[in-house]
Structure formats: structure tokens, C-alpha cells
CSV table of C-alpha atoms in Angstrom, one decimal:
chain,number,residue,atom,x,y,z
A,973,ILE,CA,0.7,-21.0,57.1
A,974,LYS,CA,2.3,-22.9,54.3
A,975,GLU,CA,-1.2,-24.0,53.0
A,976,ILE,CA,-2.5,-20.4,53.3
A,977,LEU,CA,0.5,-19.0,51.4
A,978,THR,CA,0.2,-21.7,48.8
A,979,TYR,CA,-3.5,-20.9,48.3
A,980,ILE,CA,-2.8,-17.1,48.1
A,981,PHE,CA,0.0,-17.6,45.5
A,982,SER,CA,-2.0,-20.1,43.5
A,983,VAL,CA,-5.0,-17.7,43.4
A,984,SER,CA,-2.6,-14.9,42.5
A,985,LEU,CA,-1.1,-17.0,39.7
A,986,VAL,CA,-4.5,-17.9,38.3
A,987,PHE,CA,-5.6,-14.3,38.5
A,988,SER,CA,-2.4,-13.2,36.8
A,989,LEU,CA,-2.7,-15.8,34.1
A,990,ALA,CA,-6.3,-14.7,33.6
A,991,LEU,CA,-5.2,-11.1,33.2
A,992,LEU,CA,-2.5,-12.2,30.8
A,993,PHE,CA,-4.8,-14.3,28.7
A,994,TYR,CA,-7.3,-11.5,28.7
A,995,ALA,CA,-4.7,-9.0,27.6
A,996,ILE,CA,-3.4,-11.3,24.9
A,997,GLY,CA,-7.0,-11.8,23.6
A,998,PHE,CA,-7.7,-8.1,23.8
A,999,ARG,CA,-4.5,-7.2,22.0
A,1000,LYS,CA,-5.2,-9.8,19.4
A,1001,ARG,CA,-8.7,-8.4,18.8
A,1002,LYS,CA,-7.3,-4.9,18.8
A,1003,ASN,CA,-4.6,-5.9,16.3
A,1004,GLU,CA,-7.2,-7.5,14.1
A,1005,GLU,CA,-9.4,-4.4,14.3
A,1006,ILE,CA,-6.4,-2.2,13.5
A,1007,THR,CA,-5.6,-4.4,10.5
A,1008,GLN,CA,-9.1,-4.2,9.2
A,1009,ILE,CA,-9.2,-0.5,9.7
A,1010,LYS,CA,-6.0,-0.2,7.7
A,1011,LYS,CA,-7.5,-2.3,4.9
A,1012,TYR,CA,-10.7,-0.1,4.8
A,1013,ALA,CA,-8.5,2.9,4.9
A,1014,GLU,CA,-6.6,1.6,1.9
A,1015,ALA,CA,-9.8,0.8,0.1
A,1016,ALA,CA,-11.0,4.4,0.8
A,1017,ARG,CA,-7.7,5.8,-0.5
A,1018,VAL,CA,-8.1,3.9,-3.8
A,1019,ARG,CA,-11.8,5.1,-4.0
A,1020,ALA,CA,-10.7,8.7,-3.4
A,1021,ILE,CA,-8.0,8.5,-6.1
A,1022,LEU,CA,-10.4,6.8,-8.5
A,1023,ARG,CA,-12.9,9.6,-8.1
A,1024,ASN,CA,-10.3,12.2,-8.8
A,1025,SER,CA,-8.7,10.4,-11.8
A,1026,THR,CA,-9.2,10.9,-15.5
A,1027,LEU,CA,-9.9,8.2,-18.1
A,1028,GLY,CA,-9.1,9.0,-21.7
A,1029,LEU,CA,-10.7,7.0,-24.5
A,1030,LEU,CA,-8.8,7.1,-27.8
A,1031,ALA,CA,-10.9,7.5,-29.7
A,1032,ALA,CA,-14.0,5.4,-30.1
A,1033,TYR,CA,-15.6,2.0,-29.2
A,1034,ASN,CA,-15.0,-1.1,-31.3
A,1035,GLU,CA,-18.4,-1.7,-32.9
A,1036,ALA,CA,-17.8,-5.5,-32.7
A,1037,MET,CA,-17.7,-5.4,-28.9
A,1038,TRP,CA,-20.8,-3.5,-27.7
A,1039,SER,CA,-21.6,-6.1,-25.1
A,1040,THR,CA,-18.2,-5.7,-23.5
A,1041,TYR,CA,-18.5,-2.0,-22.7
A,1042,MET,CA,-19.8,-0.1,-19.7
A,1043,ASP,CA,-22.1,2.8,-19.9
A,1044,PRO,CA,-19.8,5.9,-19.7
A,1045,TYR,CA,-22.4,8.1,-18.1
A,1046,ASP,CA,-23.0,5.6,-15.3
A,1047,MET,CA,-19.3,5.2,-14.9
A,1048,PHE,CA,-18.8,8.9,-14.5
A,1049,THR,CA,-21.7,9.5,-12.1
A,1050,LYS,CA,-21.4,6.3,-10.0
A,1051,LEU,CA,-17.6,5.5,-10.0
A,1052,GLY,CA,-16.2,9.0,-10.5
A,1053,PRO,CA,-13.4,9.2,-13.0
A,1054,GLU,CA,-13.6,12.1,-15.4
A,1055,ILE,CA,-13.9,10.8,-18.9
A,1056,ARG,CA,-12.2,12.5,-21.9
A,1057,PHE,CA,-12.7,11.5,-25.5
A,1058,LEU,CA,-9.5,11.9,-27.3
A,1059,SER,CA,-9.1,12.3,-31.1
A,1060,TYR,CA,-6.9,10.4,-33.6
A,1061,SER,CA,-5.9,13.7,-35.2
A,1062,ASP,CA,-4.4,14.8,-31.8
A,1063,TYR,CA,-2.7,11.4,-31.6
A,1064,GLY,CA,-1.2,11.9,-35.1
A,1065,ASN,CA,0.0,15.3,-34.1
A,1066,ALA,CA,1.5,13.9,-30.9
A,1067,ILE,CA,3.5,11.4,-32.9
A,1068,GLU,CA,4.8,14.0,-35.3
A,1069,ALA,CA,5.9,16.2,-32.5
A,1070,ILE,CA,8.2,13.6,-30.9
A,1071,PRO,CA,11.8,14.9,-30.7
A,1072,ALA,CA,14.3,12.8,-32.6
A,1073,GLU,CA,16.5,12.4,-29.6
A,1074,GLU,CA,13.6,11.0,-27.5
A,1075,LEU,CA,12.7,8.5,-30.2
A,1076,LYS,CA,16.2,7.3,-30.5
A,1077,GLY,CA,16.6,7.2,-26.7
A,1078,TYR,CA,13.6,4.9,-26.3
A,1079,CYS,CA,14.5,2.7,-29.3
A,1080,ASP,CA,18.0,2.3,-27.8
A,1081,GLU,CA,16.5,1.5,-24.3
A,1082,LEU,CA,14.3,-1.2,-25.8
A,1083,THR,CA,17.0,-2.8,-27.9
A,1084,THR,CA,19.3,-2.8,-24.9
A,1085,ASN,CA,16.8,-4.5,-22.6
A,1086,TYR,CA,15.2,-6.9,-25.1
A,1087,LYS,CA,16.3,-9.2,-27.9
A,1088,MET,CA,14.9,-8.2,-31.3
A,1089,MET,CA,14.0,-10.9,-33.9
A,1090,ASP,CA,16.0,-10.8,-37.1
A,1091,ASP,CA,13.0,-10.3,-39.4
A,1092,VAL,CA,12.0,-6.9,-37.7
A,1093,ALA,CA,12.4,-4.0,-40.1
A,1094,TYR,CA,14.0,-1.1,-38.2
A,1095,ASP,CA,11.9,1.6,-39.8
A,1096,LYS,CA,8.8,-0.2,-38.7
A,1097,PHE,CA,10.3,-0.7,-35.2
A,1098,GLU,CA,10.8,3.1,-35.0
A,1099,ALA,CA,7.3,3.7,-36.2
A,1100,SER,CA,5.9,1.4,-33.5
A,1101,VAL,CA,8.1,3.1,-30.8
A,1102,ALA,CA,6.9,6.5,-32.0
A,1103,ALA,CA,3.3,5.4,-31.8
A,1104,SER,CA,3.9,4.2,-28.3
A,1105,ILE,CA,5.5,7.4,-27.2
A,1106,GLY,CA,2.6,9.3,-28.7
A,1107,LEU,CA,0.2,7.5,-26.4
A,1108,LYS,CA,2.3,8.5,-23.4
A,1109,ASP,CA,2.4,12.1,-24.6
A,1110,MET,CA,-1.3,12.2,-25.1
A,1111,ALA,CA,-1.8,10.9,-21.5
A,1112,LYS,CA,0.6,13.6,-20.2
A,1113,GLU,CA,-1.0,16.4,-22.2
A,1114,TYR,CA,-4.6,15.5,-21.1
A,1115,ASP,CA,-3.7,14.5,-17.6
A,1116,VAL,CA,-5.0,11.0,-18.2
A,1117,ASP,CA,-4.5,8.2,-15.6
A,1118,ILE,CA,-6.3,5.5,-17.5
A,1119,MET,CA,-5.5,5.5,-21.2
A,1120,VAL,CA,-8.0,3.3,-23.0
A,1121,PHE,CA,-6.8,2.8,-26.6
A,1122,ASN,CA,-8.9,1.4,-29.4
A,1123,ASP,CA,-5.9,-0.3,-31.0
A,1124,ILE,CA,-7.9,-2.1,-33.8
A,1125,ASP,CA,-9.8,0.9,-35.3
A,1126,THR,CA,-9.4,1.2,-39.1
A,1127,ALA,CA,-9.5,5.0,-38.7
A,1128,MET,CA,-6.4,4.8,-36.5
A,1129,PHE,CA,-4.7,2.5,-38.9
A,1130,ARG,CA,-5.3,4.8,-41.8
A,1131,LEU,CA,-3.7,7.7,-39.9
A,1132,VAL,CA,-0.9,6.0,-38.0
A,1133,GLY,CA,-0.3,2.9,-40.2
A,1134,LEU,CA,0.1,0.5,-37.3
A,1135,ARG,CA,-0.9,-0.1,-33.7
A,1136,ALA,CA,1.5,0.8,-31.0
A,1137,GLY,CA,3.4,-2.2,-29.6
A,1138,PHE,CA,5.2,-0.9,-26.5
A,1139,TYR,CA,4.3,0.3,-23.0
A,1140,PRO,CA,6.3,3.4,-22.1
A,1141,PRO,CA,7.7,3.3,-18.5
A,1142,TRP,CA,6.0,6.7,-17.9
A,1143,PHE,CA,2.7,4.9,-17.1
A,1144,ASN,CA,4.3,2.9,-14.2
A,1145,GLU,CA,6.2,5.9,-13.0
A,1146,ASN,CA,3.0,7.8,-12.7
A,1147,SER,CA,0.8,5.0,-11.3
A,1148,SER,CA,-1.1,5.1,-14.6
A,1149,VAL,CA,-2.2,2.3,-17.0
A,1150,LEU,CA,-2.7,1.7,-20.7
A,1151,VAL,CA,-5.1,-0.8,-22.0
A,1152,PRO,CA,-6.3,-1.8,-25.5
A,1153,GLU,CA,-9.6,-2.5,-27.3
A,1154,ALA,CA,-11.4,0.6,-25.9
A,1155,ASP,CA,-12.6,-1.3,-22.8
A,1156,MET,CA,-13.1,1.3,-20.1
A,1157,GLY,CA,-14.2,-1.3,-17.5
A,1158,ALA,CA,-11.1,-3.3,-18.0
A,1159,GLY,CA,-9.1,-0.1,-17.8
A,1160,LEU,CA,-10.7,0.6,-14.4
A,1161,MET,CA,-9.9,-2.9,-13.1
A,1162,THR,CA,-6.3,-2.6,-14.3
A,1163,TYR,CA,-6.0,0.8,-12.6
A,1164,ILE,CA,-7.6,-0.4,-9.3
A,1165,LEU,CA,-5.1,-3.3,-9.1
A,1166,LYS,CA,-2.3,-0.9,-9.9
A,1167,LEU,CA,-3.3,1.4,-7.0
A,1168,LEU,CA,-3.8,-1.5,-4.6
A,1169,SER,CA,-0.6,-3.4,-5.4
A,1170,GLY,CA,1.8,-0.8,-6.8
A,1171,LYS,CA,3.0,-3.6,-9.1
A,1172,HIS,CA,3.1,-4.3,-12.8
A,1173,VAL,CA,-0.5,-5.2,-14.0
A,1174,ASN,CA,-1.3,-6.9,-17.2
A,1175,PHE,CA,-4.4,-7.1,-19.4
A,1176,ILE,CA,-5.7,-10.4,-20.7
A,1177,GLU,CA,-8.6,-12.4,-22.1
A,1178,PRO,CA,-8.9,-16.2,-21.9
A,1179,PHE,CA,-8.1,-17.8,-25.2
A,1180,HIS,CA,-9.0,-21.5,-24.8
A,1181,ILE,CA,-9.3,-24.1,-22.0
A,1182,GLU,CA,-7.1,-27.2,-22.0
A,1183,ASN,CA,-9.1,-29.3,-19.6
A,1184,GLU,CA,-6.8,-32.4,-19.9
A,1185,PHE,CA,-4.0,-30.2,-18.4
A,1186,GLY,CA,-6.2,-28.2,-16.0
A,1187,THR,CA,-5.0,-25.0,-17.7
A,1188,PHE,CA,-6.2,-22.2,-19.9
A,1189,ALA,CA,-4.2,-20.0,-22.2
A,1190,GLY,CA,-4.7,-16.2,-21.8
A,1191,GLY,CA,-3.2,-12.9,-22.9
A,1192,HIS,CA,-3.8,-10.1,-25.3
A,1193,ALA,CA,-2.6,-8.3,-28.3
A,1194,GLY,CA,-1.6,-4.6,-28.3
A,1195,PRO,CA,0.5,-2.7,-25.7
A,1196,ASN,CA,0.9,-4.7,-22.4
A,1197,ASP,CA,3.1,-3.8,-19.5
A,1198,HIS,CA,6.4,-5.5,-20.3
A,1199,ASN,CA,8.6,-3.4,-18.0
A,1200,ASP,CA,9.2,-5.7,-15.0
A,1201,PRO,CA,13.1,-5.6,-14.8
A,1202,GLN,CA,13.1,-9.1,-13.3
A,1203,TRP,CA,11.6,-10.6,-16.4
A,1204,GLN,CA,13.4,-8.9,-19.3
A,1205,GLU,CA,14.4,-12.3,-20.7
A,1206,ASN,CA,10.6,-13.0,-21.2
A,1207,VAL,CA,10.3,-10.2,-23.8
A,1208,ILE,CA,11.2,-10.4,-27.5
A,1209,ILE,CA,10.7,-7.6,-29.9
A,1210,SER,CA,8.7,-9.4,-32.6
A,1211,ARG,CA,6.7,-8.6,-35.7
A,1212,ASP,CA,2.9,-8.3,-35.2
A,1213,VAL,CA,2.2,-11.1,-37.7
A,1214,ARG,CA,-1.5,-10.6,-37.3
A,1215,PHE,CA,-1.3,-7.4,-39.3
A,1216,ALA,CA,1.8,-8.3,-41.4
A,1217,LYS,CA,-0.3,-9.2,-44.5
A,1218,THR,CA,-2.4,-6.0,-44.4
A,1219,ASN,CA,-2.0,-3.0,-46.6
A,1220,TRP,CA,-1.4,-0.5,-43.8
A,1221,LYS,CA,1.7,1.6,-44.1
A,1222,TYR,CA,3.7,-0.2,-41.4
A,1223,ALA,CA,2.1,-3.7,-41.7
A,1224,GLY,CA,3.9,-6.1,-39.4
A,1225,ALA,CA,5.4,-3.4,-37.2
A,1226,PRO,CA,6.8,-5.0,-34.1
A,1227,PHE,CA,5.6,-5.1,-30.5
A,1228,ALA,CA,7.0,-6.4,-27.1
A,1229,TRP,CA,6.1,-10.1,-27.2
A,1230,TYR,CA,5.9,-10.9,-23.5
A,1231,ARG,CA,5.5,-14.2,-21.8
A,1232,PHE,CA,4.0,-13.0,-18.5
A,1233,SER,CA,6.1,-13.7,-15.4
A,1234,PRO,CA,5.5,-17.0,-13.6
A,1235,GLY,CA,3.9,-17.3,-10.2
A,1236,MET,CA,0.5,-17.0,-8.5
A,1237,LYS,CA,-1.6,-14.2,-9.9
A,1238,THR,CA,-4.8,-12.5,-8.8
A,1239,VAL,CA,-7.1,-12.4,-11.8
A,1240,ALA,CA,-9.9,-9.8,-11.6
A,1241,GLY,CA,-12.6,-8.3,-13.8
A,1242,LEU,CA,-15.1,-5.5,-13.3
A,1243,TYR,CA,-18.4,-5.6,-15.2
A,1244,GLU,CA,-21.7,-3.8,-15.4
A,1245,GLU,CA,-25.1,-5.4,-15.6
A,1246,GLY,CA,-28.4,-3.6,-15.2
A,1247,GLY,CA,-26.8,-0.5,-13.8
A,1248,LYS,CA,-25.0,-2.5,-11.1
A,1249,TYR,CA,-21.3,-3.4,-10.9
A,1250,LYS,CA,-19.8,-6.8,-10.1
A,1251,LEU,CA,-16.2,-7.7,-9.4
A,1252,ILE,CA,-15.1,-11.2,-10.1
A,1253,THR,CA,-11.8,-12.6,-8.9
A,1254,PHE,CA,-9.8,-15.8,-8.6
A,1255,LEU,CA,-6.3,-17.1,-8.3
A,1256,ALA,CA,-4.3,-18.7,-11.1
A,1257,GLU,CA,-0.7,-19.6,-11.4
A,1258,SER,CA,1.1,-18.3,-14.5
A,1259,LEU,CA,3.3,-21.3,-15.5
A,1260,SER,CA,6.9,-20.9,-16.6
A,1261,GLU,CA,7.8,-22.7,-19.8
A,1262,LYS,CA,9.5,-25.4,-17.7
A,1263,ASP,CA,6.3,-26.1,-15.9
A,1264,THR,CA,4.0,-25.9,-18.9
A,1265,PRO,CA,2.8,-29.4,-19.9
A,1266,GLN,CA,1.9,-28.5,-23.4
A,1267,SER,CA,5.3,-27.2,-24.5
A,1268,ASP,CA,8.6,-26.1,-23.2
A,1269,LYS,CA,8.8,-23.2,-25.6
A,1270,LYS,CA,8.7,-19.8,-23.8
A,1271,HIS,CA,6.8,-17.9,-26.5
A,1272,LEU,CA,3.8,-20.0,-27.7
A,1273,LEU,CA,1.2,-17.6,-29.1
A,1274,ALA,CA,2.2,-15.3,-31.9
A,1275,THR,CA,1.1,-11.7,-31.8
A,1276,TYR,CA,-0.1,-11.9,-28.2
A,1277,SER,CA,1.6,-11.3,-24.9
A,1278,HIS,CA,0.5,-14.4,-23.0
A,1279,THR,CA,1.0,-17.2,-20.6
A,1280,ILE,CA,-0.5,-20.6,-19.6
A,1281,PHE,CA,-2.6,-20.3,-16.5
A,1282,LYS,CA,-3.3,-23.1,-14.0
A,1283,PRO,CA,-6.2,-21.9,-11.8
A,1284,VAL,CA,-6.5,-22.9,-8.2
A,1285,VAL,CA,-10.1,-24.0,-8.9
A,1286,PRO,CA,-10.4,-26.8,-11.5
A,1287,VAL,CA,-10.4,-25.0,-14.8
A,1288,LYS,CA,-13.8,-26.3,-16.1
A,1289,GLU,CA,-15.5,-25.5,-12.8
A,1290,LEU,CA,-13.9,-22.1,-12.8
A,1291,TRP,CA,-15.3,-21.0,-16.1
A,1292,GLU,CA,-18.7,-22.6,-15.5
A,1293,GLN,CA,-18.9,-20.4,-12.4
A,1294,VAL,CA,-17.8,-17.3,-14.3
A,1295,LEU,CA,-20.5,-18.0,-16.9
A,1296,ARG,CA,-23.2,-18.4,-14.3
A,1297,ILE,CA,-22.2,-15.1,-12.6
A,1298,GLY,CA,-22.0,-13.4,-16.0
A,1299,ALA,CA,-18.9,-11.6,-17.3
A,1300,THR,CA,-17.3,-10.3,-20.4
A,1301,GLN,CA,-13.9,-11.4,-21.8
A,1302,HIS,CA,-11.3,-9.0,-20.2
A,1303,TYR,CA,-9.4,-9.3,-17.0
A,1304,ALA,CA,-6.4,-7.7,-15.2
A,1305,ILE,CA,-3.7,-9.8,-13.5
A,1306,VAL,CA,-1.1,-9.0,-10.9
A,1307,ASP,CA,1.4,-10.9,-8.8
A,1308,GLY,CA,0.2,-12.2,-5.4
A,1309,ASP,CA,-3.1,-12.6,-3.7
A,1310,TRP,CA,-5.1,-9.3,-3.5
A,1311,ARG,CA,-8.6,-10.9,-3.2
A,1312,LYS,CA,-9.2,-9.6,0.4
A,1313,GLU,CA,-8.2,-6.1,-0.6
A,1314,LEU,CA,-10.5,-6.3,-3.6
A,1315,GLU,CA,-13.3,-7.5,-1.4
A,1316,ASP,CA,-12.9,-4.5,0.9
A,1317,PHE,CA,-12.8,-2.2,-2.1
A,1318,ALA,CA,-15.9,-3.8,-3.6
A,1319,GLU,CA,-17.7,-3.4,-0.3
A,1320,ILE,CA,-16.8,0.3,0.1
A,1321,MET,CA,-17.9,0.9,-3.6
A,1322,GLY,CA,-21.1,-1.1,-3.4
A,1323,PHE,CA,-20.1,-3.7,-5.9
A,1324,GLU,CA,-21.3,-7.2,-6.0
A,1325,PHE,CA,-18.2,-9.3,-5.1
A,1326,TYR,CA,-17.5,-12.9,-6.3
A,1327,ASN,CA,-14.4,-14.7,-5.1
A,1328,ILE,CA,-14.2,-18.0,-6.9
A,1329,LYS,CA,-12.4,-20.5,-4.7
């Protein structure tokens, strides 16, 4: 009897364990499937928002960068955002219409949050702040989610006398973005990362490779999101020395000189070739000044919001791969690893996807 009972209990135990392992495996597969469904649902959400969004180009392409730009008709028909072409005359009117109390309020907010260099002329600071508010007001008036600003157009300089140097908080509060150099593709990439992550997203181009350190310098001039409250000490209100020697009315007007926050970043770019789109992404660490081998100064590159990047892939190999794939110069960066979400989004959009790792 003891042997029979032992056999029955042992068989029952094995059967129970088998059921338990099966249930665990089923639950694991089910959880994995649910996780993947959630990711596709998020990608579909971003696609739906993108197709119902509005991109505003202020006001023209930069003639020196034709190879950078996407075909606007293809973008509208294949990707979906409405495209509005905004005029500099409306921009000038928007600046002139700014209430004095709003201008003073934003000036006070900026000088409270950030250190201002001693050589900044206050009238030029006010002019730069007003030009930045004008971009925000244009976005509000025309219901623009992706404000693409040609910040180096001589027609704009003649009218405004400077390029806007600040990134009004309104853009983050409304899950919108502002990018320079009239690059609609980079604007889309910045917006996509904004929708996926909900975080502060910055706009860069690689400046130069420093192979001996395994790093590259990257950043960009013009307005760049400097509003992360955790990194206010990385922002200085500084003269735009690139234009300080010009004859424009507010030559040398200041901007938010931002050393991008340290930490691992997703770097991503969206490009068009032959009517098809490709999304390239990789991981790179934004180094703090303490971890930068070249220099322990926080702000290294005048006129540009910037950082020193150490990519996960060896730097020379990284850019060789990018060149083989084919890309232009502009990228968006955001804290954390969003490559899987970008892969899901690329799949649902029909993009070619390249994860350099």
C-alpha cells in the first residue's frame, strides 16, 4: 500500500509540477505578447498623432542644404502631417504684438533660472527673448506641432535683426517641438521621440570625431530645448558670437548656451532616399565635463548647445556604418534607450530601420 501511495503521490506531484511549469510558460508567453501588443499600440498611437499633426515651415529652405531636405509632398502624402508655410511678415507682426508684461515675465524667468554672462547687452537679450516668444505665438496661432525654423535666412535677419535664442516652455507643455535650419525631417524625428518618450528632446549634428578618445562632439546653434529643471546649471545666457561681428540690428544677441545633460542617449535620424524613408539609431553617452577626456570645462563650443558623445559602438566604426547606410547631418537625442520603440514605429510606418550596435 505504501508503494502504491508513493507512486500515486509522485505521479500527482509530477503532473502538478508539469501543470505549474506549463502555466508559468503560458503566462510568460502571454505577458510577452501583451507587452508586444502594448508596444505596437504605442507605435500606432504615435502614428495616429503624427497624421493629425501640423508642421509649420518658417519660412523657406536654406539654399545651401538642398540635399538635407525631404520632399514636402511625399511627407504630406506618405507620413501625414499637414504642412503650413509661414511668412516672415507674420513673424514680425507676432513679435511686435507681444505684451510688455509677457516679455518682462519671460525675461525674468530666464534670468532667475540661468546665469547671464557679463558681456550680454540687455536690450539684445530682450530682443532675443521677444523673437523666441514670437515663434511660440506663431505656433499657437497656426496650430503648429512641429515648428521648423530657418534660423539663418538673411530675409529673417533683415526683418528681425537676430535669430531667436530661447526655447519657450510652451512647446514642451503642448508636446510640440521647435527645430532650426528648416529641416522638416529632423523636425519629424524630434517630434516622434517627443511623443514616444515624453521627455526633453534636443537637436544635433555631429561636429568632429576625436578617435583617440573614442568620442565625437555634437550639438547645434539656434533654439534648443534647455528647459530640463534638473540641469539648469548647464545653461548660460551667452552672446551668439557667431553673429556678433555682423551688421544685423541685434548682432551678438544672446541665446541659451546649453551643455546637454549627461547620461546615455538614444540618437536617431529620419531620412528620405528615392521616395523611401529610413530611420537610423544608436546609443551614445553624453559625457559630463568631469568625464570628458579633452577638457574639464563645462562649455566648450561657443555659439552651440553641445556635448561630447561617447557612442557604444566604436566611434570610427559607427560613422563608417552611417555613411554606408546613407544619412544627412541632423539627429534628435533623448535620455534613455528608445531603440525598440523606434523599431516598432518604423515597422508600422514602413520605414527601413537601422539599429547600429
